[in-house]
Amino acid sequence: MSGEHHTVTVRGIDVSSYQPSTYSANGLDFVFVKATEGTSYVNPRMTAQAAHARRNGLVVGFYHFLRPGDMKAQAAYFVEKCASVEGDPLFADWEDAGVSCAQKDAFLAEVKRLRGATHRVGLYCNLDYWKTRDTTGNAGDALWIADYVTAGRPRIKAKWTFHQHTDRPLDTNLGAFLDRAALRAWATGTTAPPSRPSPPPAATYTVRSGDILSGIAARYGTTVAKLAAANGITNPNRIYAGQTIKIVK
């Protein structure tokens, strides 16, 4: 979280068809592999890339690149085609401007419905998408944020689980876990998500176009009811751009 240091030693990379089927696993604890895109593309190296990670004892996850269209169909395609086993985290990769926040949420919900009993389901997006396109604060079970700054210090207030901090020479990530065992325990559902201090509450927040009160509440770790009561809001569905919201916990 912005402005805070965390004890994190879990490191990983993410790969797609642009990377070879085998790669150096030295110093890594996890690998996230691109599985699918839309409803017509499967990474031809996915199975080999995942198998290489498993042979090296790494935690493996998979992601689906969202494209405009039917989110339920994309979710079904993803879970059918990806080479996952029970306990592998599954992510929505939200980078296409043609995919709305509501569609992103619909995809997460459908993957959770299909595989939530055996898999963590999370969201990957960059800093701009999280701050300017997201209006609900919904990242499923885990936020994987891309922000190319100091490792472990993405410029967001929301709790994050993975931080992609550079793309040179590969997309490189840090996980908010003490060690690989803790990451694996979280992925397999035997522990709760990593605990980190909550971000310090902002005194006020200025509403931007597209904001909704529930999204603001989620970003600051509070509730719609508390924000409405503190700001004299009688209809939580009616806030306007430029309005100042007092943040209370």
PDB file of N, CA, C and O in Angstrom, residues 13 21 24 28 32 46-47 73 82 85-86 101 106 117 129 146-147 160 169 186 198 206 208 210 230 236-238 243:
ATOM      1  N   ILE A  13       7.237 -14.318 -11.391  1.00  0.00           N
ATOM      2  CA  ILE A  13       7.122 -13.699 -12.705  1.00  0.00           C
ATOM      3  C   ILE A  13       5.795 -14.115 -13.315  1.00  0.00           C
ATOM      4  O   ILE A  13       5.136 -15.047 -12.837  1.00  0.00           O
ATOM      5  N   SER A  21       9.014 -21.923 -23.149  1.00  0.00           N
ATOM      6  CA  SER A  21       8.344 -22.910 -22.303  1.00  0.00           C
ATOM      7  C   SER A  21       9.123 -23.199 -21.035  1.00  0.00           C
ATOM      8  O   SER A  21       8.556 -23.594 -20.014  1.00  0.00           O
ATOM      9  N   SER A  24      14.376 -19.578 -16.286  1.00  0.00           N
ATOM     10  CA  SER A  24      15.072 -19.724 -15.014  1.00  0.00           C
ATOM     11  C   SER A  24      14.091 -19.581 -13.860  1.00  0.00           C
ATOM     12  O   SER A  24      13.323 -18.618 -13.793  1.00  0.00           O
ATOM     13  N   LEU A  28      12.713 -17.713  -7.559  1.00  0.00           N
ATOM     14  CA  LEU A  28      11.271 -17.521  -7.714  1.00  0.00           C
ATOM     15  C   LEU A  28      10.483 -18.409  -6.756  1.00  0.00           C
ATOM     16  O   LEU A  28      10.925 -19.494  -6.384  1.00  0.00           O
ATOM     17  N   PHE A  32       2.815 -16.939 -12.723  1.00  0.00           N
ATOM     18  CA  PHE A  32       1.460 -16.804 -13.231  1.00  0.00           C
ATOM     19  C   PHE A  32       1.522 -16.873 -14.758  1.00  0.00           C
ATOM     20  O   PHE A  32       2.273 -16.121 -15.393  1.00  0.00           O
ATOM     21  N   MET A  46       1.201 -22.604 -22.636  1.00  0.00           N
ATOM     22  CA  MET A  46       0.675 -22.613 -21.270  1.00  0.00           C
ATOM     23  C   MET A  46       0.999 -23.899 -20.516  1.00  0.00           C
ATOM     24  O   MET A  46       1.532 -23.860 -19.395  1.00  0.00           O
ATOM     25  N   THR A  47       0.674 -25.036 -21.088  1.00  0.00           N
ATOM     26  CA  THR A  47       0.840 -26.306 -20.380  1.00  0.00           C
ATOM     27  C   THR A  47       2.299 -26.549 -20.033  1.00  0.00           C
ATOM     28  O   THR A  47       2.630 -26.939 -18.903  1.00  0.00           O
ATOM     29  N   ALA A  73     -19.413 -16.308 -21.054  1.00  0.00           N
ATOM     30  CA  ALA A  73     -18.791 -17.188 -22.045  1.00  0.00           C
ATOM     31  C   ALA A  73     -17.273 -17.183 -21.882  1.00  0.00           C
ATOM     32  O   ALA A  73     -16.620 -18.230 -21.996  1.00  0.00           O
ATOM     33  N   CYS A  82      -7.806 -23.583 -19.221  1.00  0.00           N
ATOM     34  CA  CYS A  82      -6.562 -23.380 -18.475  1.00  0.00           C
ATOM     35  C   CYS A  82      -6.120 -24.685 -17.810  1.00  0.00           C
ATOM     36  O   CYS A  82      -6.941 -25.520 -17.430  1.00  0.00           O
ATOM     37  N   VAL A  85      -4.879 -26.845 -11.619  1.00  0.00           N
ATOM     38  CA  VAL A  85      -5.266 -27.899 -10.690  1.00  0.00           C
ATOM     39  C   VAL A  85      -5.794 -27.200  -9.444  1.00  0.00           C
ATOM     40  O   VAL A  85      -5.624 -25.994  -9.263  1.00  0.00           O
ATOM     41  N   GLU A  86      -6.446 -27.951  -8.585  1.00  0.00           N
ATOM     42  CA  GLU A  86      -7.036 -27.369  -7.384  1.00  0.00           C
ATOM     43  C   GLU A  86      -5.995 -26.588  -6.590  1.00  0.00           C
ATOM     44  O   GLU A  86      -4.889 -27.066  -6.354  1.00  0.00           O
ATOM     45  N   CYS A 101     -16.021  -1.744 -16.037  1.00  0.00           N
ATOM     46  CA  CYS A 101     -15.863  -2.230 -14.667  1.00  0.00           C
ATOM     47  C   CYS A 101     -16.944  -3.260 -14.341  1.00  0.00           C
ATOM     48  O   CYS A 101     -16.675  -4.278 -13.704  1.00  0.00           O
ATOM     49  N   ALA A 106     -18.502  -8.922 -13.493  1.00  0.00           N
ATOM     50  CA  ALA A 106     -19.306 -10.070 -13.914  1.00  0.00           C
ATOM     51  C   ALA A 106     -18.420 -11.282 -14.189  1.00  0.00           C
ATOM     52  O   ALA A 106     -18.773 -12.420 -13.851  1.00  0.00           O
ATOM     53  N   ALA A 117     -14.897 -22.735  -5.199  1.00  0.00           N
ATOM     54  CA  ALA A 117     -14.762 -23.706  -4.110  1.00  0.00           C
ATOM     55  C   ALA A 117     -13.350 -24.264  -4.010  1.00  0.00           C
ATOM     56  O   ALA A 117     -12.937 -24.744  -2.950  1.00  0.00           O
ATOM     57  N   TYR A 129      -6.051   1.842 -14.385  1.00  0.00           N
ATOM     58  CA  TYR A 129      -7.356   1.177 -14.378  1.00  0.00           C
ATOM     59  C   TYR A 129      -7.938   1.147 -12.970  1.00  0.00           C
ATOM     60  O   TYR A 129      -9.133   1.371 -12.777  1.00  0.00           O
ATOM     61  N   ALA A 146      -0.348  -3.635 -11.075  1.00  0.00           N
ATOM     62  CA  ALA A 146       0.853  -3.283 -11.836  1.00  0.00           C
ATOM     63  C   ALA A 146       1.135  -1.800 -11.644  1.00  0.00           C
ATOM     64  O   ALA A 146       0.314  -0.951 -11.997  1.00  0.00           O
ATOM     65  N   ASP A 147       2.273  -1.493 -11.057  1.00  0.00           N
ATOM     66  CA  ASP A 147       2.709  -0.111 -10.861  1.00  0.00           C
ATOM     67  C   ASP A 147       4.224  -0.149 -10.779  1.00  0.00           C
ATOM     68  O   ASP A 147       4.787  -0.712  -9.839  1.00  0.00           O
ATOM     69  N   TRP A 160      -3.401  -4.909  -1.313  1.00  0.00           N
ATOM     70  CA  TRP A 160      -2.982  -5.649  -2.496  1.00  0.00           C
ATOM     71  C   TRP A 160      -2.344  -6.959  -2.045  1.00  0.00           C
ATOM     72  O   TRP A 160      -1.850  -7.080  -0.929  1.00  0.00           O
ATOM     73  N   PRO A 169      13.796  -7.672 -17.036  1.00  0.00           N
ATOM     74  CA  PRO A 169      13.662  -8.193 -18.399  1.00  0.00           C
ATOM     75  C   PRO A 169      12.360  -8.965 -18.611  1.00  0.00           C
ATOM     76  O   PRO A 169      11.963  -9.227 -19.732  1.00  0.00           O
ATOM     77  N   TRP A 186      -2.215 -19.978   1.480  1.00  0.00           N
ATOM     78  CA  TRP A 186      -3.288 -19.055   1.072  1.00  0.00           C
ATOM     79  C   TRP A 186      -3.950 -19.538  -0.212  1.00  0.00           C
ATOM     80  O   TRP A 186      -5.180 -19.566  -0.324  1.00  0.00           O
ATOM     81  N   SER A 198      -4.192  -1.632   7.710  1.00  0.00           N
ATOM     82  CA  SER A 198      -5.102  -0.911   6.834  1.00  0.00           C
ATOM     83  C   SER A 198      -4.504   0.444   6.491  1.00  0.00           C
ATOM     84  O   SER A 198      -3.774   1.033   7.287  1.00  0.00           O
ATOM     85  N   THR A 206     -12.782  13.578  -2.857  1.00  0.00           N
ATOM     86  CA  THR A 206     -13.567  14.331  -3.831  1.00  0.00           C
ATOM     87  C   THR A 206     -14.082  13.387  -4.901  1.00  0.00           C
ATOM     88  O   THR A 206     -13.299  12.709  -5.576  1.00  0.00           O
ATOM     89  N   ARG A 208     -15.294  11.706  -8.178  1.00  0.00           N
ATOM     90  CA  ARG A 208     -15.007  11.869  -9.596  1.00  0.00           C
ATOM     91  C   ARG A 208     -16.127  11.264 -10.420  1.00  0.00           C
ATOM     92  O   ARG A 208     -16.903  10.439  -9.923  1.00  0.00           O
ATOM     93  N   GLY A 210     -18.254   8.909 -12.424  1.00  0.00           N
ATOM     94  CA  GLY A 210     -18.283   7.454 -12.452  1.00  0.00           C
ATOM     95  C   GLY A 210     -18.175   6.805 -11.088  1.00  0.00           C
ATOM     96  O   GLY A 210     -18.395   5.604 -10.951  1.00  0.00           O
ATOM     97  N   ALA A 230     -22.198   9.898   7.966  1.00  0.00           N
ATOM     98  CA  ALA A 230     -21.241  10.965   8.266  1.00  0.00           C
ATOM     99  C   ALA A 230     -21.386  12.157   7.338  1.00  0.00           C
ATOM    100  O   ALA A 230     -20.975  13.273   7.675  1.00  0.00           O
ATOM    101  N   PRO A 236     -27.895   6.783  -0.995  1.00  0.00           N
ATOM    102  CA  PRO A 236     -26.517   6.383  -1.329  1.00  0.00           C
ATOM    103  C   PRO A 236     -26.268   6.231  -2.822  1.00  0.00           C
ATOM    104  O   PRO A 236     -25.121   6.192  -3.254  1.00  0.00           O
ATOM    105  N   ASN A 237     -27.331   6.144  -3.614  1.00  0.00           N
ATOM    106  CA  ASN A 237     -27.167   6.002  -5.063  1.00  0.00           C
ATOM    107  C   ASN A 237     -27.001   7.344  -5.764  1.00  0.00           C
ATOM    108  O   ASN A 237     -26.825   7.382  -6.978  1.00  0.00           O
ATOM    109  N   ARG A 238     -27.066   8.430  -4.993  1.00  0.00           N
ATOM    110  CA  ARG A 238     -26.959   9.756  -5.592  1.00  0.00           C
ATOM    111  C   ARG A 238     -25.798  10.532  -4.988  1.00  0.00           C
ATOM    112  O   ARG A 238     -25.909  11.103  -3.906  1.00  0.00           O
ATOM    113  N   GLN A 243     -18.316  16.450  -5.374  1.00  0.00           N
ATOM    114  CA  GLN A 243     -18.806  16.381  -3.995  1.00  0.00           C
ATOM    115  C   GLN A 243     -17.684  15.911  -3.071  1.00  0.00           C
ATOM    116  O   GLN A 243     -16.912  15.017  -3.408  1.00  0.00           O
TER     117      GLN A 243
END
